[in-house]
Amino acid sequence: MTKPLGRPLRGLQSLIAEVLRGAGITAPAAADRALRTVSRWCANYGGVTVYLPSGKAERLADRDMQIAAELKTAKASEIACRYGLSEARVRQIGRRSAAAVNR
């Protein structure tokens, strides 16, 4: 029998089950697989501090690459409006992108 999960782990279990349901797995099977996954995670990593990156740096890098590409065909003011940034920030991203290409 599996021990009851604490609040953060129940949240992780719910998230995993939601993803599995989205992949077409029935709700009971998804809940069971999610519980087993979280239980295995605890058995393997219990007591160890695990860093989980938020992914923000990757998202910003992807956004900046898109902005740099758009700067070839659009005005900085249009791009700034589209991304909710200042024109100065858009131009800075463009300069950094150009400098990285020239390295």
Short mmCIF file of N, CA, C and O in Angstrom, two decimals:
data_model
loop_
_atom_site.label_atom_id
_atom_site.label_comp_id
_atom_site.label_asym_id
_atom_site.label_seq_id
_atom_site.Cartn_x
_atom_site.Cartn_y
_atom_site.Cartn_z
N MET A 1 0.84 -1.19 0.00
CA MET A 1 0.00 0.00 0.00
C MET A 1 0.88 1.24 0.00
O MET A 1 1.87 1.32 0.71
N THR A 2 0.51 2.23 -0.80
CA THR A 2 1.27 3.46 -0.92
C THR A 2 0.87 4.43 0.18
O THR A 2 -0.32 4.58 0.48
N LYS A 3 1.86 5.10 0.78
CA LYS A 3 1.58 6.10 1.80
C LYS A 3 0.88 7.30 1.16
O LYS A 3 1.13 7.63 0.00
N PRO A 4 0.01 7.97 1.91
CA PRO A 4 -0.64 9.17 1.38
C PRO A 4 0.42 10.24 1.07
O PRO A 4 1.43 10.34 1.75
N LEU A 5 0.17 10.99 0.03
CA LEU A 5 1.11 12.02 -0.41
C LEU A 5 0.82 13.33 0.30
O LEU A 5 -0.34 13.66 0.59
N GLY A 6 1.88 14.11 0.53
CA GLY A 6 1.72 15.45 1.07
C GLY A 6 1.19 16.39 -0.01
O GLY A 6 1.09 16.03 -1.19
N ARG A 7 0.85 17.58 0.37
CA ARG A 7 0.22 18.54 -0.54
C ARG A 7 1.01 18.81 -1.82
O ARG A 7 0.45 18.74 -2.91
N PRO A 8 2.33 19.12 -1.76
CA PRO A 8 3.06 19.37 -3.01
C PRO A 8 3.09 18.15 -3.92
O PRO A 8 2.96 18.27 -5.14
N LEU A 9 3.21 16.97 -3.33
CA LEU A 9 3.25 15.76 -4.14
C LEU A 9 1.89 15.44 -4.73
O LEU A 9 1.80 14.91 -5.84
N ARG A 10 0.82 15.75 -4.01
CA ARG A 10 -0.52 15.57 -4.58
C ARG A 10 -0.69 16.48 -5.79
O ARG A 10 -1.30 16.10 -6.80
N GLY A 11 -0.13 17.69 -5.70
CA GLY A 11 -0.20 18.61 -6.84
C GLY A 11 0.55 18.05 -8.03
O GLY A 11 0.08 18.13 -9.17
N LEU A 12 1.72 17.46 -7.79
CA LEU A 12 2.50 16.85 -8.86
C LEU A 12 1.74 15.66 -9.44
O LEU A 12 1.67 15.49 -10.66
N GLN A 13 1.14 14.86 -8.59
CA GLN A 13 0.35 13.73 -9.06
C GLN A 13 -0.81 14.21 -9.94
O GLN A 13 -1.06 13.65 -11.01
N SER A 14 -1.48 15.25 -9.52
CA SER A 14 -2.60 15.79 -10.31
C SER A 14 -2.13 16.29 -11.67
O SER A 14 -2.78 16.07 -12.69
N LEU A 15 -0.99 16.96 -11.68
CA LEU A 15 -0.44 17.47 -12.93
C LEU A 15 -0.09 16.33 -13.89
O LEU A 15 -0.43 16.37 -15.07
N ILE A 16 0.55 15.30 -13.37
CA ILE A 16 0.91 14.14 -14.20
C ILE A 16 -0.36 13.47 -14.72
O ILE A 16 -0.45 13.11 -15.90
N ALA A 17 -1.34 13.28 -13.86
CA ALA A 17 -2.60 12.64 -14.28
C ALA A 17 -3.28 13.47 -15.36
O ALA A 17 -3.81 12.91 -16.34
N GLU A 18 -3.25 14.78 -15.25
CA GLU A 18 -3.86 15.65 -16.25
C GLU A 18 -3.18 15.48 -17.61
O GLU A 18 -3.85 15.38 -18.64
N VAL A 19 -1.86 15.42 -17.60
CA VAL A 19 -1.12 15.21 -18.85
C VAL A 19 -1.46 13.86 -19.45
O VAL A 19 -1.69 13.74 -20.66
N LEU A 20 -1.54 12.84 -18.61
CA LEU A 20 -1.87 11.51 -19.11
C LEU A 20 -3.29 11.45 -19.68
O LEU A 20 -3.53 10.84 -20.72
N ARG A 21 -4.23 12.11 -19.01
CA ARG A 21 -5.61 12.16 -19.54
C ARG A 21 -5.63 12.87 -20.88
O ARG A 21 -6.33 12.47 -21.80
N GLY A 22 -4.82 13.92 -21.01
CA GLY A 22 -4.73 14.64 -22.28
C GLY A 22 -4.16 13.78 -23.39
O GLY A 22 -4.40 14.03 -24.57
N ALA A 23 -3.41 12.75 -23.01
CA ALA A 23 -2.84 11.83 -24.00
C ALA A 23 -3.79 10.67 -24.30
O ALA A 23 -3.43 9.73 -24.98
N GLY A 24 -5.01 10.74 -23.73
CA GLY A 24 -6.02 9.73 -24.05
C GLY A 24 -6.11 8.58 -23.06
O GLY A 24 -6.83 7.62 -23.31
N ILE A 25 -5.41 8.66 -21.95
CA ILE A 25 -5.49 7.60 -20.94
C ILE A 25 -6.69 7.88 -20.05
O ILE A 25 -6.94 9.03 -19.68
N THR A 26 -7.44 6.84 -19.72
CA THR A 26 -8.65 7.03 -18.91
C THR A 26 -8.28 7.63 -17.56
O THR A 26 -7.16 7.46 -17.06
N ALA A 27 -9.22 8.33 -16.95
CA ALA A 27 -8.98 9.01 -15.68
C ALA A 27 -8.49 8.06 -14.59
O ALA A 27 -7.50 8.37 -13.90
N PRO A 28 -9.13 6.89 -14.38
CA PRO A 28 -8.62 6.00 -13.32
C PRO A 28 -7.20 5.49 -13.60
O PRO A 28 -6.36 5.44 -12.69
N ALA A 29 -6.92 5.14 -14.86
CA ALA A 29 -5.58 4.66 -15.20
C ALA A 29 -4.56 5.79 -15.07
O ALA A 29 -3.44 5.56 -14.59
N ALA A 30 -4.94 6.99 -15.46
CA ALA A 30 -4.04 8.14 -15.35
C ALA A 30 -3.72 8.43 -13.89
O ALA A 30 -2.57 8.67 -13.54
N ALA A 31 -4.73 8.38 -13.03
CA ALA A 31 -4.52 8.63 -11.60
C ALA A 31 -3.59 7.57 -11.01
O ALA A 31 -2.69 7.89 -10.23
N ASP A 32 -3.81 6.30 -11.39
CA ASP A 32 -2.96 5.22 -10.89
C ASP A 32 -1.52 5.38 -11.35
O ASP A 32 -0.58 5.28 -10.57
N ARG A 33 -1.34 5.65 -12.64
CA ARG A 33 0.03 5.81 -13.17
C ARG A 33 0.72 7.03 -12.57
O ARG A 33 1.91 7.00 -12.29
N ALA A 34 -0.04 8.10 -12.36
CA ALA A 34 0.54 9.29 -11.76
C ALA A 34 0.99 9.01 -10.34
O ALA A 34 2.08 9.42 -9.93
N LEU A 35 0.17 8.29 -9.57
CA LEU A 35 0.53 7.96 -8.20
C LEU A 35 1.78 7.08 -8.18
O LEU A 35 2.70 7.31 -7.39
N ARG A 36 1.84 6.09 -9.06
CA ARG A 36 3.01 5.22 -9.11
C ARG A 36 4.26 6.01 -9.52
O ARG A 36 5.34 5.78 -9.00
N THR A 37 4.11 6.95 -10.44
CA THR A 37 5.25 7.77 -10.88
C THR A 37 5.78 8.62 -9.73
O THR A 37 6.98 8.67 -9.48
N VAL A 38 4.88 9.29 -9.03
CA VAL A 38 5.30 10.13 -7.91
C VAL A 38 5.90 9.27 -6.79
O VAL A 38 6.91 9.65 -6.19
N SER A 39 5.33 8.12 -6.53
CA SER A 39 5.87 7.23 -5.50
C SER A 39 7.28 6.76 -5.85
O SER A 39 8.17 6.72 -5.00
N ARG A 40 7.50 6.44 -7.12
CA ARG A 40 8.85 6.04 -7.56
C ARG A 40 9.82 7.20 -7.44
O ARG A 40 10.98 7.03 -7.07
N TRP A 41 9.36 8.40 -7.80
CA TRP A 41 10.20 9.59 -7.67
C TRP A 41 10.63 9.76 -6.22
O TRP A 41 11.81 10.00 -5.93
N CYS A 42 9.68 9.60 -5.31
CA CYS A 42 9.99 9.75 -3.88
C CYS A 42 10.97 8.68 -3.42
O CYS A 42 11.88 8.96 -2.64
N ALA A 43 10.77 7.45 -3.88
CA ALA A 43 11.66 6.36 -3.49
C ALA A 43 13.09 6.62 -3.97
O ALA A 43 14.06 6.31 -3.28
N ASN A 44 13.22 7.19 -5.17
CA ASN A 44 14.55 7.43 -5.73
C ASN A 44 15.20 8.72 -5.25
O ASN A 44 16.42 8.79 -5.13
N TYR A 45 14.40 9.76 -5.04
CA TYR A 45 14.96 11.08 -4.74
C TYR A 45 14.53 11.64 -3.39
O TYR A 45 14.83 12.79 -3.08
N GLY A 46 13.82 10.86 -2.59
CA GLY A 46 13.36 11.34 -1.29
C GLY A 46 14.51 11.82 -0.43
O GLY A 46 15.52 11.14 -0.29
N GLY A 47 14.39 13.02 0.12
CA GLY A 47 15.42 13.58 0.99
C GLY A 47 16.50 14.35 0.25
O GLY A 47 17.34 15.00 0.87
N VAL A 48 16.49 14.29 -1.08
CA VAL A 48 17.49 14.99 -1.88
C VAL A 48 16.87 16.28 -2.41
O VAL A 48 15.73 16.30 -2.85
N THR A 49 17.64 17.34 -2.36
CA THR A 49 17.17 18.59 -2.94
C THR A 49 17.33 18.52 -4.45
O THR A 49 18.42 18.25 -4.95
N VAL A 50 16.24 18.72 -5.15
CA VAL A 50 16.25 18.65 -6.61
C VAL A 50 15.85 20.02 -7.15
O VAL A 50 14.82 20.56 -6.77
N TYR A 51 16.71 20.57 -8.00
CA TYR A 51 16.41 21.86 -8.62
C TYR A 51 15.62 21.62 -9.90
O TYR A 51 16.03 20.85 -10.76
N LEU A 52 14.46 22.26 -10.00
CA LEU A 52 13.63 22.18 -11.20
C LEU A 52 13.59 23.57 -11.83
O LEU A 52 12.97 24.48 -11.29
N PRO A 53 14.25 23.75 -12.96
CA PRO A 53 14.26 25.07 -13.58
C PRO A 53 12.87 25.45 -14.08
O PRO A 53 12.08 24.57 -14.44
N SER A 54 12.59 26.73 -14.05
CA SER A 54 11.28 27.20 -14.49
C SER A 54 11.16 27.23 -16.00
O SER A 54 10.05 27.26 -16.53
N GLY A 55 12.29 27.26 -16.70
CA GLY A 55 12.26 27.33 -18.15
C GLY A 55 12.19 28.75 -18.68
O GLY A 55 12.12 28.97 -19.88
N LYS A 56 12.23 29.74 -17.77
CA LYS A 56 12.11 31.14 -18.19
C LYS A 56 13.26 31.55 -19.11
O LYS A 56 13.03 32.20 -20.13
N ALA A 57 14.48 31.15 -18.79
CA ALA A 57 15.63 31.54 -19.61
C ALA A 57 15.49 30.99 -21.02
O ALA A 57 15.78 31.69 -22.00
N GLU A 58 15.02 29.76 -21.15
CA GLU A 58 14.83 29.16 -22.47
C GLU A 58 13.74 29.88 -23.25
O GLU A 58 13.87 30.14 -24.44
N ARG A 59 12.64 30.22 -22.55
CA ARG A 59 11.54 30.94 -23.23
C ARG A 59 12.01 32.31 -23.71
O ARG A 59 11.69 32.72 -24.83
N LEU A 60 12.78 33.01 -22.87
CA LEU A 60 13.28 34.32 -23.26
C LEU A 60 14.27 34.22 -24.41
O LEU A 60 14.26 35.05 -25.32
N ALA A 61 15.11 33.20 -24.39
CA ALA A 61 16.07 33.00 -25.48
C ALA A 61 15.33 32.74 -26.79
O ALA A 61 15.69 33.29 -27.84
N ASP A 62 14.28 31.92 -26.73
CA ASP A 62 13.48 31.65 -27.93
C ASP A 62 12.81 32.93 -28.43
O ASP A 62 12.79 33.21 -29.62
N ARG A 63 12.26 33.70 -27.49
CA ARG A 63 11.62 34.96 -27.86
C ARG A 63 12.63 35.92 -28.50
O ARG A 63 12.35 36.53 -29.53
N ASP A 64 13.80 36.01 -27.90
CA ASP A 64 14.81 36.93 -28.42
C ASP A 64 15.28 36.52 -29.81
O ASP A 64 15.51 37.37 -30.67
N MET A 65 15.38 35.22 -30.07
CA MET A 65 15.75 34.77 -31.41
C MET A 65 14.67 35.14 -32.42
O MET A 65 14.95 35.56 -33.54
N GLN A 66 13.41 35.01 -32.00
CA GLN A 66 12.29 35.38 -32.87
C GLN A 66 12.31 36.89 -33.16
O GLN A 66 12.13 37.32 -34.29
N ILE A 67 12.56 37.68 -32.13
CA ILE A 67 12.63 39.13 -32.30
C ILE A 67 13.76 39.50 -33.24
O ILE A 67 13.60 40.33 -34.14
N ALA A 68 14.92 38.89 -33.05
CA ALA A 68 16.07 39.18 -33.92
C ALA A 68 15.74 38.85 -35.37
O ALA A 68 16.10 39.61 -36.28
N ALA A 69 15.04 37.76 -35.60
CA ALA A 69 14.66 37.40 -36.96
C ALA A 69 13.66 38.40 -37.53
O ALA A 69 13.74 38.79 -38.70
N GLU A 70 12.71 38.83 -36.71
CA GLU A 70 11.69 39.78 -37.16
C GLU A 70 12.29 41.16 -37.46
O GLU A 70 11.76 41.90 -38.29
N LEU A 71 13.39 41.50 -36.78
CA LEU A 71 14.01 42.81 -37.01
C LEU A 71 14.52 42.97 -38.44
O LEU A 71 14.75 44.09 -38.89
N LYS A 72 14.69 41.87 -39.14
CA LYS A 72 15.16 41.94 -40.53
C LYS A 72 14.08 42.46 -41.46
O LYS A 72 14.39 42.97 -42.54
N THR A 73 12.82 42.33 -41.04
CA THR A 73 11.72 42.70 -41.94
C THR A 73 10.71 43.66 -41.34
O THR A 73 9.80 44.11 -42.04
N ALA A 74 10.82 43.96 -40.05
CA ALA A 74 9.84 44.83 -39.40
C ALA A 74 10.53 45.90 -38.58
O ALA A 74 11.69 45.76 -38.21
N LYS A 75 9.81 46.96 -38.30
CA LYS A 75 10.33 48.06 -37.49
C LYS A 75 10.36 47.66 -36.01
O LYS A 75 9.51 46.91 -35.54
N ALA A 76 11.33 48.22 -35.31
CA ALA A 76 11.46 47.94 -33.88
C ALA A 76 10.20 48.35 -33.13
O ALA A 76 9.77 47.66 -32.20
N SER A 77 9.56 49.44 -33.54
CA SER A 77 8.34 49.89 -32.86
C SER A 77 7.21 48.89 -33.00
O SER A 77 6.46 48.65 -32.05
N GLU A 78 7.08 48.26 -34.18
CA GLU A 78 6.04 47.26 -34.39
C GLU A 78 6.30 46.02 -33.53
O GLU A 78 5.38 45.47 -32.92
N ILE A 79 7.56 45.60 -33.51
CA ILE A 79 7.93 44.41 -32.73
C ILE A 79 7.73 44.69 -31.24
O ILE A 79 7.22 43.84 -30.51
N ALA A 80 8.13 45.88 -30.80
CA ALA A 80 7.98 46.25 -29.39
C ALA A 80 6.52 46.17 -28.98
O ALA A 80 6.19 45.63 -27.91
N CYS A 81 5.65 46.67 -29.81
CA CYS A 81 4.22 46.65 -29.52
C CYS A 81 3.72 45.21 -29.45
O CYS A 81 2.97 44.84 -28.55
N ARG A 82 4.14 44.39 -30.38
CA ARG A 82 3.69 42.99 -30.46
C ARG A 82 4.11 42.19 -29.23
O ARG A 82 3.37 41.34 -28.75
N TYR A 83 5.31 42.45 -28.71
CA TYR A 83 5.84 41.68 -27.58
C TYR A 83 5.70 42.38 -26.23
O TYR A 83 6.10 41.83 -25.21
N GLY A 84 5.16 43.58 -26.24
CA GLY A 84 4.99 44.32 -24.98
C GLY A 84 6.31 44.78 -24.39
O GLY A 84 6.47 44.83 -23.18
N LEU A 85 7.27 45.13 -25.27
CA LEU A 85 8.58 45.60 -24.85
C LEU A 85 8.78 47.03 -25.32
O LEU A 85 8.05 47.52 -26.18
N SER A 86 9.80 47.67 -24.78
CA SER A 86 10.15 49.00 -25.28
C SER A 86 10.96 48.85 -26.57
O SER A 86 11.57 47.81 -26.82
N GLU A 87 10.95 49.92 -27.38
CA GLU A 87 11.75 49.89 -28.61
C GLU A 87 13.23 49.73 -28.28
O GLU A 87 13.96 49.02 -28.98
N ALA A 88 13.66 50.37 -27.19
CA ALA A 88 15.07 50.27 -26.79
C ALA A 88 15.44 48.81 -26.48
O ALA A 88 16.50 48.34 -26.86
N ARG A 89 14.54 48.10 -25.81
CA ARG A 89 14.82 46.70 -25.48
C ARG A 89 14.87 45.85 -26.75
O ARG A 89 15.73 44.97 -26.88
N VAL A 90 13.98 46.11 -27.69
CA VAL A 90 13.99 45.35 -28.95
C VAL A 90 15.30 45.60 -29.69
O VAL A 90 15.93 44.65 -30.19
N ARG A 91 15.75 46.86 -29.75
CA ARG A 91 17.02 47.16 -30.42
C ARG A 91 18.19 46.50 -29.70
O ARG A 91 19.12 46.00 -30.32
N GLN A 92 18.14 46.48 -28.35
CA GLN A 92 19.19 45.84 -27.56
C GLN A 92 19.25 44.34 -27.89
O GLN A 92 20.33 43.78 -28.07
N ILE A 93 18.11 43.71 -27.99
CA ILE A 93 18.06 42.29 -28.34
C ILE A 93 18.67 42.08 -29.72
O ILE A 93 19.44 41.15 -29.95
N GLY A 94 18.35 42.97 -30.65
CA GLY A 94 18.91 42.88 -31.99
C GLY A 94 20.43 43.02 -31.99
O GLY A 94 21.13 42.27 -32.68
N ARG A 95 20.95 43.97 -31.21
CA ARG A 95 22.40 44.15 -31.13
C ARG A 95 23.09 42.94 -30.52
O ARG A 95 24.12 42.49 -31.00
N ARG A 96 22.50 42.41 -29.45
CA ARG A 96 23.08 41.22 -28.81
C ARG A 96 23.08 40.03 -29.74
O ARG A 96 24.02 39.25 -29.77
N SER A 97 22.02 39.90 -30.50
CA SER A 97 21.93 38.79 -31.46
C SER A 97 23.01 38.94 -32.54
O SER A 97 23.68 37.98 -32.89
N ALA A 98 23.17 40.16 -33.04
CA ALA A 98 24.18 40.41 -34.07
C ALA A 98 25.58 40.16 -33.51
O ALA A 98 26.43 39.59 -34.19
N ALA A 99 25.81 40.56 -32.28
CA ALA A 99 27.14 40.36 -31.66
C ALA A 99 27.41 38.88 -31.47
O ALA A 99 28.54 38.41 -31.66
N ALA A 100 26.39 38.11 -31.12
CA ALA A 100 26.57 36.67 -30.93
C ALA A 100 26.88 35.98 -32.25
O ALA A 100 27.69 35.06 -32.29
N VAL A 101 26.29 36.45 -33.33
CA VAL A 101 26.56 35.87 -34.66
C VAL A 101 27.98 36.17 -35.10
O VAL A 101 28.64 35.34 -35.71
N ASN A 102 28.49 37.34 -34.73
CA ASN A 102 29.82 37.76 -35.14
C ASN A 102 30.94 37.21 -34.27
O ASN A 102 32.11 37.51 -34.52
N ARG A 103 30.63 36.45 -33.26
CA ARG A 103 31.67 35.91 -32.37
C ARG A 103 32.42 34.80 -33.04
O ARG A 103 32.11 34.07 -33.83
#
